Coordinates of C-alpha atoms and ligand atoms in Angstrom, one line a residue:
X23 CA -20.4 -22.5 -0.6
X24 CA -17.2 -22.1 -2.6
X25 CA -16.0 -18.6 -3.5
X26 CA -16.2 -19.1 -7.2
X27 CA -19.8 -20.1 -7.1
X28 CA -20.5 -16.6 -5.7
X29 CA -18.0 -14.3 -7.4
X30 CA -16.4 -13.9 -10.8
X31 CA -13.1 -12.7 -9.3
X32 CA -12.0 -12.0 -5.8
X33 CA -9.0 -11.4 -3.6
X34 CA -8.1 -13.3 -0.4
X35 CA -6.4 -11.5 2.4
X36 CA -4.5 -13.6 5.0
X37 CA -4.8 -11.5 8.1
X38 CA -2.4 -13.9 9.9
X39 CA 0.3 -12.9 7.4
X40 CA -0.3 -9.2 8.3
X41 CA 0.0 -10.0 12.0
X42 CA 3.1 -12.1 11.4
X43 CA 4.8 -9.3 9.4
X44 CA 3.9 -6.6 11.9
X45 CA 5.3 -8.8 14.8
X46 CA 8.5 -9.4 12.9
X47 CA 9.2 -5.7 12.2
X48 CA 8.3 -4.8 15.8
X49 CA 10.7 -7.5 17.1
X50 CA 13.5 -6.5 14.7
X51 CA 13.3 -2.7 15.2
X52 CA 12.3 -2.6 18.8
X53 CA 10.3 0.6 18.3
X54 CA 6.6 1.4 17.8
X55 CA 4.9 0.6 14.5
X56 CA 2.7 3.0 12.6
X57 CA 0.7 0.8 10.2
X58 CA 0.1 2.5 6.8
X59 CA -3.4 1.7 5.7
X60 CA -3.9 4.3 3.0
X61 CA -5.4 3.3 -0.3
X62 CA -7.7 0.9 1.4
X63 CA -4.6 -0.7 3.0
X64 CA -2.9 -1.1 -0.5
X65 CA -6.3 -2.7 -1.6
X66 CA -6.1 -5.2 1.2
X67 CA -9.1 -3.8 3.1
X68 CA -8.5 -0.9 5.5
X69 CA -10.5 -1.8 8.6
X70 CA -9.6 -5.6 8.8
X71 CA -6.0 -4.9 8.1
X72 CA -5.9 -2.0 10.7
X73 CA -7.4 -4.4 13.3
X74 CA -4.9 -7.1 12.5
X75 CA -2.0 -4.7 12.7
X76 CA -3.2 -3.3 16.0
X77 CA -3.7 -6.9 17.4
X78 CA -0.1 -7.6 16.4
X79 CA 1.2 -4.6 18.4
X80 CA 1.1 -1.7 16.0
X81 CA 0.0 1.4 18.0
X82 CA -0.6 3.9 15.2
X83 CA -2.3 4.0 11.8
X84 CA -1.5 6.2 8.8
X85 CA -3.8 7.4 6.0
X86 CA -3.5 9.8 3.1
X87 CA -7.1 10.9 2.5
X88 CA -10.0 12.2 4.7
X89 CA -12.2 9.4 3.4
X90 CA -9.7 6.9 4.7
X91 CA -9.9 8.3 8.2
X92 CA -13.7 8.3 8.1
X93 CA -13.7 4.6 7.1
X94 CA -11.5 3.7 10.0
X95 CA -13.5 5.6 12.5
X96 CA -16.8 4.4 11.3
X97 CA -15.3 0.9 11.4
X98 CA -15.0 1.4 15.1
X99 CA -11.2 1.9 15.2
X100 CA -10.2 4.5 17.8
X101 CA -6.4 4.1 17.6
X102 CA -4.3 7.2 16.9
X103 CA -4.3 8.0 13.2
X104 CA -1.8 10.2 11.5
X105 CA -3.0 12.0 8.3
X106 CA 0.3 11.7 6.3
X107 CA -0.3 14.8 4.2
X108 CA -2.7 17.3 2.7
X109 CA -6.2 17.9 4.1
X110 CA -8.5 20.1 2.0
X111 CA -9.3 23.2 4.1
X112 CA -13.0 22.6 4.2
X113 CA -12.5 19.2 5.8
X114 CA -10.4 20.3 8.7
X115 CA -13.2 20.4 11.3
X116 CA -14.3 17.0 10.3
X117 CA -10.8 15.4 10.8
X118 CA -10.2 17.4 14.0
X119 CA -13.5 16.1 15.4
X120 CA -12.3 12.5 14.7
X121 CA -9.1 13.2 16.7
X122 CA -6.9 12.8 13.7
X123 CA -3.2 13.9 14.1
X124 CA -2.3 16.3 11.3
X125 CA 0.8 16.8 9.3
X126 CA 2.0 20.4 9.0
X127 CA 4.7 22.1 7.0
X128 CA 3.7 25.8 7.1
X129 CA 2.5 28.6 9.4
X130 CA -0.6 29.0 7.2
X131 CA -1.7 25.5 8.1
X132 CA -1.0 26.1 11.8
X133 CA -3.2 29.2 11.6
X134 CA -6.1 27.3 9.9
X135 CA -5.8 24.3 12.2
X136 CA -5.7 26.6 15.3
X137 CA -8.9 28.4 14.1
X138 CA -10.7 25.2 13.3
X139 CA -9.7 23.7 16.7
X140 CA -11.1 26.8 18.4
X141 CA -14.4 26.4 16.6
X142 CA -14.5 22.7 17.6
X143 CA -13.4 23.5 21.1
X144 CA -10.7 20.8 20.8
X145 CA -6.9 20.5 21.0
X146 CA -5.3 19.1 17.8
X147 CA -2.0 17.2 17.7
X148 CA 0.3 17.9 14.8
X149 CA 3.5 16.3 13.4
X150 CA 5.8 18.7 11.4
X151 CA 7.1 17.2 8.2
X152 CA 10.6 18.1 7.2
X153 CA 11.6 17.9 3.5
X154 CA 15.1 16.5 3.7
X155 CA 15.3 15.5 0.0
X156 CA 12.1 13.8 -1.1
X157 CA 11.0 17.3 -2.4
X158 CA 7.3 16.4 -2.1
X159 CA 5.8 17.7 1.1
X160 CA 7.5 19.3 4.1
X161 CA 9.1 22.4 5.4
X162 CA 12.6 22.9 4.0
X163 CA 15.1 21.7 6.6
X164 CA 16.6 25.2 7.0
X165 CA 13.2 26.6 8.0
X166 CA 12.1 23.8 10.3
X167 CA 13.4 25.3 13.5
X168 CA 11.4 28.5 12.9
X169 CA 8.3 26.6 12.2
X170 CA 8.7 24.6 15.4
X171 CA 9.3 27.7 17.4
X172 CA 6.2 29.3 16.0
X173 CA 3.8 26.5 17.1
X174 CA 3.4 28.1 20.5
X175 CA 1.7 31.1 19.0
X176 CA -1.2 29.0 17.8
X177 CA -3.7 28.1 20.6
X178 CA -5.2 24.6 20.4
X179 CA -2.3 23.2 18.4
X180 CA 0.0 20.7 20.2
X181 CA 3.3 19.7 18.5
X182 CA 3.6 16.0 19.1
X183 CA 6.0 14.8 16.3
X184 CA 8.6 15.6 13.7
X185 CA 9.2 13.4 10.7
X186 CA 10.7 13.1 7.2
X187 CA 10.4 10.7 4.3
X188 CA 13.1 8.9 2.3
X189 CA 13.3 9.0 -1.5
X190 CA 15.7 6.2 -2.1
X191 CA 15.8 3.9 1.0
X192 CA 15.0 0.9 -1.1
X193 CA 18.2 1.2 -3.1
X194 CA 21.5 -0.5 -2.4
X195 CA 23.4 2.8 -2.8
X196 CA 22.7 4.6 0.5
X197 CA 24.2 8.0 -0.5
X198 CA 21.0 9.9 -0.7
X199 CA 19.4 8.3 2.4
X200 CA 22.6 9.1 4.4
X201 CA 22.3 12.7 3.3
X202 CA 18.6 12.9 4.2
X203 CA 19.2 11.3 7.6
X204 CA 22.2 13.6 8.3
X205 CA 20.1 16.7 7.5
X206 CA 17.2 15.4 9.7
X207 CA 19.6 14.7 12.6
X208 CA 21.0 18.2 12.2
X209 CA 17.4 19.6 12.7
X210 CA 16.9 17.3 15.7
X211 CA 20.1 18.5 17.3
X212 CA 19.2 22.2 16.9
X213 CA 15.8 21.4 18.4
X214 CA 17.3 19.6 21.3
X215 CA 19.6 22.5 22.0
X216 CA 16.5 24.7 22.4
X217 CA 14.6 22.1 24.3
X218 CA 12.1 21.9 21.5
X219 CA 12.4 18.3 20.3
X220 CA 8.9 16.9 20.1
X221 CA 8.2 13.5 21.8
X222 CA 7.8 11.5 18.6
X223 CA 10.3 11.4 15.8
X224 CA 10.0 9.2 12.7
X225 CA 11.5 8.7 9.3
X226 CA 11.5 5.0 8.2
X227 CA 9.3 3.5 5.5
X228 CA 9.4 -0.3 5.1
X229 CA 12.7 -0.3 3.3
X230 CA 14.4 1.8 6.1
X231 CA 12.6 -0.2 8.8
X232 CA 14.3 -3.3 7.4
X233 CA 17.8 -1.9 6.7
X234 CA 18.5 1.2 8.7
X235 CA 18.4 1.0 12.5
X236 CA 19.8 4.5 12.8
X237 CA 16.6 5.9 11.3
X238 CA 14.1 4.0 13.5
X239 CA 13.8 6.8 16.1
X240 CA 10.4 6.6 18.0
X241 CA 8.5 4.6 15.4
X242 CA 8.6 3.1 11.9
X243 CA 5.9 3.7 9.3
X244 CA 5.3 0.3 7.8
X245 CA 3.5 -0.1 4.5
X246 CA 4.6 -2.5 1.8
X247 CA 6.5 -4.9 4.1
X248 CA 3.4 -5.3 6.3
X249 CA 1.6 -6.8 3.3
X250 CA 4.5 -9.1 2.6
X251 CA 5.4 -7.1 -0.5
X252 CA 9.1 -6.5 -1.1
X253 CA 10.1 -2.8 -1.0
X254 CA 12.1 -3.3 -4.2
X255 CA 14.1 -5.9 -6.1
X256 CA 17.2 -4.6 -4.3
X257 CA 15.5 -4.5 -0.9
X258 CA 13.8 -7.7 -0.1
X259 CA 11.9 -8.8 3.0
X260 CA 13.4 -11.7 5.0
X261 CA 11.9 -15.1 4.0
X262 CA 9.9 -15.1 7.2
X263 CA 7.6 -12.4 5.8
X264 CA 4.4 -13.6 4.1
X265 CA 2.5 -12.1 1.2
X266 CA -1.0 -11.4 2.4
X267 CA -2.9 -11.0 -0.8
X268 CA -4.0 -13.5 -3.5
X269 CA -6.1 -12.7 -6.5
X270 CA -8.2 -15.4 -8.0
X271 CA -10.8 -16.2 -10.6
X272 CA -11.7 -19.4 -12.5
X273 CA -12.2 -20.8 -15.9
X274 CA -15.7 -19.8 -16.9
X275 CA -15.6 -21.6 -20.3
X276 CA -13.1 -23.9 -21.9
X277 CA -13.2 -24.8 -25.6
X278 CA -11.1 -26.3 -28.3
X279 CA -10.6 -24.0 -31.3
X280 CA -9.4 -25.0 -34.8
X281 CA -6.3 -23.5 -36.4
X282 CA -6.6 -20.0 -37.7
X283 CA -9.1 -18.6 -35.2
X284 CA -8.6 -15.0 -34.2
X285 CA -9.0 -14.3 -30.5
X286 CA -10.6 -11.3 -28.7
X287 CA -10.9 -7.7 -29.9
X288 CA -8.6 -6.9 -32.8
X289 CA -7.7 -10.6 -33.3
X290 CA -4.1 -9.9 -32.4
X291 CA -3.6 -13.6 -31.5
X292 CA -4.5 -16.4 -34.0
X293 CA -4.5 -20.1 -33.2
X294 CA -1.7 -21.9 -35.1
X295 CA -3.2 -25.4 -34.5
X296 CA -6.0 -26.9 -32.4
X297 CA -5.7 -24.9 -29.1
X298 CA -7.6 -25.2 -25.9
X299 CA -8.6 -21.7 -24.7
X300 CA -10.1 -20.8 -21.4
X301 CA -12.3 -17.7 -20.8
X302 CA -11.7 -16.1 -17.3
X303 CA -14.2 -13.6 -15.9
X304 CA -11.7 -10.9 -14.9
X305 CA -10.7 -7.9 -17.0
X306 CA -9.3 -4.4 -17.0
X307 CA -12.4 -3.0 -15.2
X308 CA -11.1 -5.2 -12.3
X309 CA -7.7 -3.6 -12.5
X310 CA -6.1 -6.2 -14.7
X311 CA -3.6 -4.5 -17.0
X312 CA -4.5 -4.3 -20.7
X313 CA -1.2 -5.3 -22.1
X314 CA 0.4 -8.3 -23.9
X315 CA 2.5 -10.8 -22.0
X316 CA 0.2 -11.5 -19.0
X317 CA 0.4 -14.9 -17.3
X318 CA -1.8 -16.7 -14.8
X319 CA -1.7 -20.0 -12.9
X320 CA -4.0 -22.8 -13.9
X321 CA -3.6 -26.4 -12.5
X322 CA -0.3 -25.3 -10.9
X323 CA 1.2 -24.2 -14.2
X324 CA 1.9 -20.8 -15.7
X325 CA -0.3 -20.2 -18.7
X326 CA -0.1 -17.2 -21.2
X327 CA -3.0 -14.8 -21.5
X328 CA -3.7 -14.5 -25.2
X329 CA -5.6 -11.9 -27.3
X330 CA -6.5 -8.5 -25.8
X331 CA -7.6 -8.1 -22.2
X332 CA -11.3 -7.1 -22.3
X333 CA -13.2 -5.1 -19.8
X334 CA -14.6 -8.2 -18.1
X335 CA -12.7 -11.2 -19.5
X336 CA -9.3 -12.6 -20.4
X337 CA -8.5 -15.6 -22.6
X338 CA -5.9 -18.1 -21.5
X339 CA -4.0 -20.6 -23.6
X340 CA -4.2 -24.0 -21.8
X341 CA -1.5 -26.1 -23.6
X342 CA 0.3 -26.6 -20.3
X343 CA -2.8 -28.0 -18.6
X344 CA -4.6 -30.3 -21.0
X345 CA -7.0 -31.5 -18.3
X346 CA -8.2 -28.0 -17.4
X347 CA -11.9 -27.6 -17.4
X348 CA -14.6 -25.0 -16.7
X349 CA -14.7 -24.3 -13.0
X350 CA -11.0 -24.7 -12.4
X351 CA -9.3 -22.1 -10.2
X352 CA -7.2 -19.4 -11.9
X353 CA -4.6 -17.5 -9.9
X354 CA -3.7 -14.0 -11.0
X355 CA -1.5 -13.3 -7.9
X356 CA -0.6 -15.9 -5.3
X357 CA 0.1 -19.6 -5.0
X358 CA -1.4 -22.6 -6.6
X359 CA 0.1 -25.9 -5.5
X360 CA 3.9 -25.4 -5.6
X361 CA 3.7 -22.6 -8.2
X362 CA 3.9 -19.0 -7.2
X363 CA 2.9 -15.9 -9.2
X364 CA 3.8 -13.0 -7.0
X365 CA 2.8 -9.4 -7.1
X366 CA 6.5 -8.8 -7.9
X367 CA 6.3 -11.2 -10.9
X368 CA 3.2 -9.3 -12.2
X369 CA 4.9 -6.0 -11.6
X370 CA 7.7 -7.1 -13.9
X371 CA 5.3 -8.0 -16.7
X372 CA 3.4 -4.8 -16.2
X373 CA 6.5 -2.6 -16.2
X374 CA 5.7 -1.2 -12.8
X375 CA 6.2 -1.8 -9.0
X376 CA 4.3 -4.3 -6.8
X377 CA 2.7 -1.3 -5.0
X378 CA 0.9 -0.2 -8.1
X379 CA -0.2 -3.8 -9.0
X380 CA -2.1 -4.2 -5.7
X381 CA -3.4 -0.6 -5.5
X382 CA -5.1 -0.8 -8.9
X383 CA -7.2 -3.9 -8.1
X384 CA -10.7 -2.6 -8.7
X385 CA -13.5 -1.8 -6.3
X386 CA -15.5 -4.5 -8.3
X387 CA -13.3 -7.3 -7.0
X388 CA -14.7 -8.9 -3.8
X389 CA -12.6 -9.5 -0.7
X390 CA -12.4 -12.5 1.6
X391 CA -10.5 -12.2 4.9
X392 CA -8.9 -15.4 6.2
X393 CA -7.7 -15.9 9.7
X394 CA -9.6 -12.9 10.9
Ligands
LIG25 C1 3.1 5.5 2.0 C2 4.0 6.0 3.0 C3 4.8 5.1 3.8 C4 4.9 3.6 3.6 O1 5.8 3.3 2.6 P1 6.2 1.8 2.3 O2 7.3 1.9 1.3 O3 5.0 1.2 1.7 O4 6.6 1.2 3.6 C5 5.6 5.7 4.8 N1 5.6 7.0 5.0 C6 4.9 7.9 4.2 C7 4.9 9.4 4.5 C8 4.1 7.4 3.2 O5 3.4 8.3 2.4

C-alpha cells in the first residue's frame, strides 16, 4: 500500500539519519549527548526519535513540557530526562514520580521541590541553570554561588548539574558567546574553590557543539543538528549530517484552465494563458504557511504555489512539468530525484528559521518512520 493511497499529506522521518547525526556529534565532541526531543522532537516524533538517539549513544533526553515527559515515559523510555525549564507547581509530584531531573533557578523552587519530594518519599535530582546572558531563565551569575550553597538546606534535593544557554552561538561573531562562557567559567571556578562543583556541567546547543570545544564540558544538548537541520546560515552542519524529515503530498487533481481564470480565495492569481494547475491536499491547517511565494517539487522540478493557500489545499502551477498527472508525488520539504527543497529553503521563503518550519507541521499530518 502506498502512503498516498492512505494519507493526504504526511511526513517521513529517517531514523537512520538521526542515529548518524548523533554518532557524528558524539565522535566529534567526545562527550555525552543529551538529545533534545521537546516539541515532539521538533515534530519528528518524540518516542521514535528518542529511541534512535539512545541507540546511537545519547545518554540523556531533554524536554520543555510536562506532557512531553509523560509521552516518553508512557512510550517505555526510562533514560534520564532533564526538564529544561518551568514546571507548573501543581505538576511537580507527577514529574518527580517519573524520575525527571528538574531545572532550578531560585530558592523558592528548591523549597517546593523539597516539599513535593518529601510527600512522594523520593529524592529529586536538579540542575541549576545560570543566566550568563540569554536573559530568559536562570539564576543571575552573581547569585549562582549562593543558590548552590543553599541546596543542602533542602532535604530530598540532590544537586547533580549546572548549566547555561547561549544566545548567539550560531553566529560567526563569537563576542557574546565568549563573554557568556567566561562568566560561566568564573562561576565554575568559585564552586571548585568551595568544593561545590556538581558532577555534570553543560552549556552547548547544536551550534556550540559543532564549533566550540571549550564549551562541551560534561555533555552537549543536541537539538537542531540531530535532525540534520543547520543551526543557522552562518553555522552549517558538516556535509556528513543528514536531514531526517521529508514532507510529502500528491497531486489530487490536475486540470488545464483557460486564460483569465481566477484561482483560489480572493482570485489573487489569474491565468494569463492556458495553464495546467494541480490541486494538492495540504493547507494551512497542516501547518503550511499562508503566504505568497511558496514552492514545491513535482516531477523533480520546483513549481510555484499559486493563489491563496487554503485550509486544506494548495494550487500548484505545473508549467515546469507538462507530464504531471493526478497521483504524482509532491514534496514540500525534502528530495525528489536530484532536486532538493530543504527546510532551510522553506524557512527563507517564510521569512523564519528552519526550527519554526518543522515545529509548526500540524498534528493532522501523519508520520512514517523509516529505518526504525
Ligand atoms: C532547545 C534547547 C536546546 C537545543 O537547541 P538547538 O539549537 O536546537 O541545538 C538546547 N538547550 C536548551 C536549554 C534548549 O531549550
